[in-house]
Tab-separated table of C-alpha atoms and ligand atoms in Angstrom:
chain	number	residue	atom	x	y	z
A	86	MET	CA	54.694	168.529	-109.639
A	87	VAL	CA	52.089	166.632	-107.713
A	88	ILE	CA	48.895	168.388	-107.159
A	89	ASN	CA	46.520	167.230	-104.766
A	90	LEU	CA	42.622	167.780	-104.953
A	91	ARG	CA	41.356	168.910	-101.596
A	92	GLY	CA	37.866	168.425	-100.056
A	93	LEU	CA	36.632	169.986	-96.936
A	94	LEU	CA	34.053	168.815	-94.436
A	95	VAL	CA	33.083	170.670	-91.521
A	96	GLY	CA	31.040	169.490	-88.871
A	97	ARG	CA	30.596	169.591	-85.234
A	98	MET	CA	30.791	165.827	-84.563
A	99	GLN	CA	29.202	165.459	-81.179
A	100	PRO	CA	30.434	162.990	-81.069
A	101	VAL	CA	32.054	161.158	-84.004
A	102	HIS	CA	29.447	158.503	-85.395
A	103	LYS	CA	29.401	156.174	-88.447
A	104	GLY	CA	27.594	158.884	-90.805
A	105	HIS	CA	30.712	160.871	-90.506
A	106	LEU	CA	33.063	157.598	-91.229
A	107	GLN	CA	31.040	156.786	-94.249
A	108	VAL	CA	31.197	160.229	-95.738
A	109	ILE	CA	35.061	160.666	-95.186
A	110	LYS	CA	34.897	157.187	-96.915
A	111	SER	CA	32.871	158.650	-99.880
A	112	ILE	CA	35.194	161.978	-100.204
A	113	LEU	CA	38.202	159.956	-100.435
A	114	LYS	CA	36.533	158.207	-103.433
A	115	GLU	CA	36.736	161.711	-105.104
A	116	VAL	CA	39.672	163.718	-103.973
A	117	ASP	CA	43.767	162.627	-102.966
A	118	GLU	CA	42.959	164.357	-99.311
A	119	VAL	CA	40.644	165.480	-96.924
A	120	ILE	CA	40.416	167.750	-94.805
A	121	ILE	CA	38.385	167.313	-91.480
A	122	GLY	CA	37.374	170.920	-89.601
A	123	VAL	CA	36.274	170.074	-86.454
A	124	GLY	CA	33.501	172.673	-85.923
A	125	SER	CA	32.453	174.892	-82.975
A	126	ALA	CA	35.739	174.041	-81.330
A	127	GLN	CA	35.524	176.560	-78.637
A	128	LEU	CA	32.190	174.612	-77.186
A	129	SER	CA	32.513	171.632	-74.808
A	130	HIS	CA	30.510	170.281	-71.662
A	131	THR	CA	27.012	171.336	-72.602
A	132	LEU	CA	24.078	168.667	-73.290
A	133	LYS	CA	24.248	169.499	-77.467
A	134	ASP	CA	28.012	169.845	-77.621
A	135	PRO	CA	29.773	167.666	-74.704
A	136	PHE	CA	33.127	166.840	-76.086
A	137	THR	CA	35.890	169.325	-76.441
A	138	ALA	CA	37.224	170.015	-79.708
A	139	GLY	CA	40.850	167.597	-78.575
A	140	GLU	CA	38.450	164.726	-77.614
A	141	ARG	CA	36.836	164.720	-80.767
A	142	VAL	CA	40.077	164.999	-82.810
A	143	MET	CA	41.190	161.915	-80.450
A	144	MET	CA	38.133	160.266	-81.822
A	145	LEU	CA	38.374	161.176	-85.873
A	146	THR	CA	41.680	159.932	-85.572
A	147	LYS	CA	41.041	156.985	-83.835
A	148	ALA	CA	38.316	155.830	-85.745
A	149	LEU	CA	39.886	156.892	-89.293
A	150	SER	CA	42.659	154.030	-88.237
A	151	GLU	CA	40.172	151.716	-86.958
A	152	ASN	CA	39.120	151.967	-90.476
A	153	SER	CA	42.699	151.557	-92.307
A	154	ILE	CA	42.378	154.979	-93.870
A	155	SER	CA	46.315	156.428	-94.187
A	156	ALA	CA	47.161	159.746	-91.998
A	157	SER	CA	48.859	160.832	-95.222
A	158	LYS	CA	45.071	161.256	-96.561
A	159	TYR	CA	43.577	163.219	-94.170
A	160	TYR	CA	44.207	166.664	-92.272
A	161	ILE	CA	42.246	167.278	-88.403
A	162	ILE	CA	41.455	171.107	-87.796
A	163	PRO	CA	39.726	172.234	-85.086
A	164	ILE	CA	38.034	175.596	-85.976
A	165	GLN	CA	36.405	177.852	-83.559
A	166	ASP	CA	33.234	179.557	-84.279
A	167	VAL	CA	33.085	183.357	-85.797
A	168	ALA	CA	30.630	185.926	-84.696
A	169	CYS	CA	29.803	187.105	-88.286
A	170	ASN	CA	28.680	184.154	-90.741
A	171	SER	CA	30.326	186.524	-93.732
A	172	ILE	CA	33.594	186.148	-92.191
A	173	TRP	CA	33.512	182.557	-91.542
A	174	VAL	CA	34.925	181.116	-95.135
A	175	ALA	CA	38.049	183.510	-94.518
A	176	HIS	CA	38.653	182.252	-91.263
A	177	ILE	CA	38.476	178.854	-92.494
A	178	LYS	CA	40.902	179.346	-95.167
A	179	MET	CA	43.593	180.921	-92.922
A	180	LEU	CA	43.169	177.728	-90.644
A	181	THR	CA	43.549	174.834	-93.681
A	182	PRO	CA	45.771	173.703	-96.094
A	183	PRO	CA	44.626	174.488	-99.770
A	184	PHE	CA	41.103	173.249	-100.988
A	185	GLU	CA	39.007	172.813	-103.764
A	186	TYR	CA	35.388	171.192	-102.921
A	187	ILE	CA	33.323	171.458	-100.255
A	188	TYR	CA	31.299	168.509	-98.847
A	189	SER	CA	28.204	169.471	-96.426
A	190	GLY	CA	24.326	168.772	-95.919
A	191	ASN	CA	24.111	171.681	-93.241
A	192	PRO	CA	22.330	174.540	-95.455
A	193	LEU	CA	24.258	177.473	-93.559
A	194	VAL	CA	28.075	175.820	-94.514
A	195	GLN	CA	26.554	174.981	-98.197
A	196	ARG	CA	25.058	179.002	-98.612
A	197	LEU	CA	28.323	180.728	-96.874
A	198	PHE	CA	31.099	178.284	-99.617
A	199	VAL	CA	28.287	179.218	-102.488
A	200	GLU	CA	28.703	182.604	-102.182
A	201	ALA	CA	32.306	181.979	-101.792
A	202	ALA	CA	32.094	180.620	-105.335
A	203	TYR	CA	33.396	177.430	-104.022
A	204	LYS	CA	32.316	173.754	-105.447
A	205	VAL	CA	29.730	172.002	-103.108
A	206	THR	CA	28.392	168.918	-103.000
A	207	GLU	CA	25.517	167.610	-100.950
A	208	PRO	CA	26.858	163.978	-99.947
A	209	PRO	CA	24.382	161.195	-99.369
A	210	LEU	CA	22.943	160.830	-96.016
A	211	PHE	CA	23.861	156.998	-94.137
A	212	ASN	CA	20.620	156.398	-92.306
A	213	ARG	CA	20.340	159.787	-90.772
A	214	GLU	CA	17.465	158.476	-88.344
A	215	ILE	CA	19.935	157.244	-86.545
A	216	TYR	CA	23.405	158.477	-87.407
A	217	SER	CA	23.252	161.241	-86.326
A	218	GLY	CA	25.074	163.233	-82.994
A	219	THR	CA	21.624	163.588	-81.680
A	220	GLU	CA	20.467	160.360	-81.703
A	221	VAL	CA	23.921	159.380	-80.164
A	222	ARG	CA	23.344	161.836	-77.265
A	223	ARG	CA	19.800	160.799	-76.574
A	224	ARG	CA	20.283	157.448	-76.316
A	225	ILE	CA	23.130	157.593	-74.308
A	226	LEU	CA	21.073	160.217	-71.822
A	227	LYS	CA	18.244	157.417	-71.814
A	228	GLU	CA	20.939	154.430	-71.517
A	229	GLU	CA	19.401	152.868	-74.803
A	230	ASP	CA	22.128	151.230	-77.396
A	231	TRP	CA	24.270	153.914	-78.651
A	232	GLU	CA	27.576	152.123	-79.254
A	233	SER	CA	26.359	150.685	-82.600
A	234	LEU	CA	26.307	153.919	-83.971
A	235	VAL	CA	29.638	154.861	-83.560
A	236	PRO	CA	32.959	153.204	-84.542
A	237	ASN	CA	34.311	150.799	-82.047
A	238	SER	CA	37.363	153.664	-81.144
A	239	VAL	CA	34.799	155.994	-80.095
A	240	ILE	CA	33.525	153.832	-77.889
A	241	ASP	CA	36.836	153.253	-76.820
A	242	VAL	CA	37.389	157.332	-75.983
A	243	ILE	CA	33.805	158.110	-74.742
A	244	ASN	CA	35.326	155.506	-71.890
A	245	GLU	CA	38.284	156.754	-71.396
A	246	ILE	CA	36.559	160.672	-70.845
A	247	GLN	CA	33.909	159.068	-68.708
A	248	GLY	CA	31.453	160.670	-71.376
A	249	VAL	CA	28.581	158.835	-70.163
A	250	ALA	CA	29.257	160.040	-66.877
A	251	ARG	CA	29.571	163.883	-67.984
A	252	LEU	CA	26.391	163.744	-70.392
A	253	LYS	CA	24.125	162.445	-67.267
A	254	HIS	CA	25.763	164.857	-64.463
A	255	LEU	CA	25.136	167.578	-67.340
A	256	SER	CA	21.625	166.649	-67.538
A	257	LYS	CA	20.994	166.874	-63.879
A	258	LYS	CA	18.463	169.683	-62.882
A	259	GLU	CA	19.598	172.251	-60.336
B	313	LIG	P1	27.270	167.575	-88.094
B	313	LIG	O1	28.246	167.197	-87.275
B	313	LIG	O2	26.310	167.298	-87.698
B	313	LIG	O3	27.759	167.362	-89.504
B	313	LIG	C1	28.641	167.197	-90.213
B	313	LIG	C2	28.472	166.838	-91.894
B	313	LIG	O4	28.668	165.483	-91.734
B	313	LIG	C3	27.137	167.291	-92.453
B	313	LIG	O5	27.126	168.256	-93.077
B	313	LIG	C4	26.934	166.117	-93.086
B	313	LIG	O6	27.780	166.384	-95.077
B	313	LIG	C5	28.003	164.535	-92.784
B	313	LIG	N1	26.955	163.876	-91.908
B	313	LIG	C6	26.086	164.109	-90.681
B	313	LIG	N2	25.971	162.644	-90.819
B	313	LIG	C7	25.640	162.030	-91.800
B	313	LIG	C8	25.272	161.213	-92.312
B	313	LIG	N3	24.209	160.143	-91.302
B	313	LIG	N4	25.185	160.126	-93.512
B	313	LIG	C9	25.952	160.856	-94.070
B	313	LIG	N5	26.810	162.210	-93.790
B	313	LIG	C10	26.528	162.953	-92.608
B	313	LIG	O7	27.945	169.081	-88.131
B	313	LIG	P2	27.435	170.684	-88.613
B	313	LIG	O8	26.282	171.051	-87.579
B	313	LIG	O9	26.708	170.388	-89.772
B	313	LIG	O10	28.636	171.611	-88.578
B	313	LIG	C11	28.776	172.450	-88.752
B	313	LIG	C12	30.198	173.284	-88.374
B	313	LIG	O11	29.957	174.608	-88.347
B	313	LIG	C13	29.306	173.816	-86.723
B	313	LIG	O12	30.328	173.764	-86.180
B	313	LIG	C14	29.050	175.570	-87.127
B	313	LIG	O13	29.447	176.281	-85.926
B	313	LIG	C15	29.842	175.625	-87.930
B	313	LIG	N6	29.307	177.029	-88.979
B	313	LIG	C16	30.228	178.376	-87.860
B	313	LIG	C17	29.863	179.181	-88.445
B	313	LIG	C18	30.411	180.255	-87.937
B	313	LIG	O14	31.328	180.338	-86.652
B	313	LIG	N7	29.768	181.845	-88.461
B	313	LIG	C19	28.873	179.311	-89.974
B	313	LIG	C20	28.505	178.371	-90.334
B	313	LIG	C21	29.009	177.155	-89.749
């Protein structure tokens, strides 16, 4: 019987950036398979959450392929938020393959999984001041260099869905 060790990373990934890629690569050095939960899957078309869950799945799939990470090594699962934090872990368990480890730098995510008796690891941050969704979205709106913060395939996806125009439109005042 083959037993695969699995780890879970949950993130809004608005959008996927090079920090997410680095952390996924480092998780795959510790476990056989990584489950990537696309958090707040119900949200899109706002300045903080501009991209749909489907668009974020596309960004991840193409960025992992660009980085030669085999599709047999990961699962990408959109996860909607739930109103009650106390049942969020059960909600995630219902949607994902079984996992042993959880990786997160988000204190609320860490807390909820610690209380559910999971092994929680805080992965090291890579250049967090620039590799952050907030910074990518800020640069898109300011017409500064955002492209260097994301994998090339994510640039292609954002161009395909006219993501720059979407963000700029959403930022207009009524
Ligand atoms: P995020 O995309 O900002 O980050 C996800 C993870 O990626 C981080 O925890 C960190 O480990 C890693 N990361 C990010 N930048 C990195 C960098 N530069 N270098 C290395 N690693 C980096 O997402 P987030 O905001 O933490 O997402 C949490 C999700 O969980 C949200 O969607 C939130 O709504 C959801 N959530 C929901 C509930 C609920 O529904 N009740 C409760 C808790 C959390």
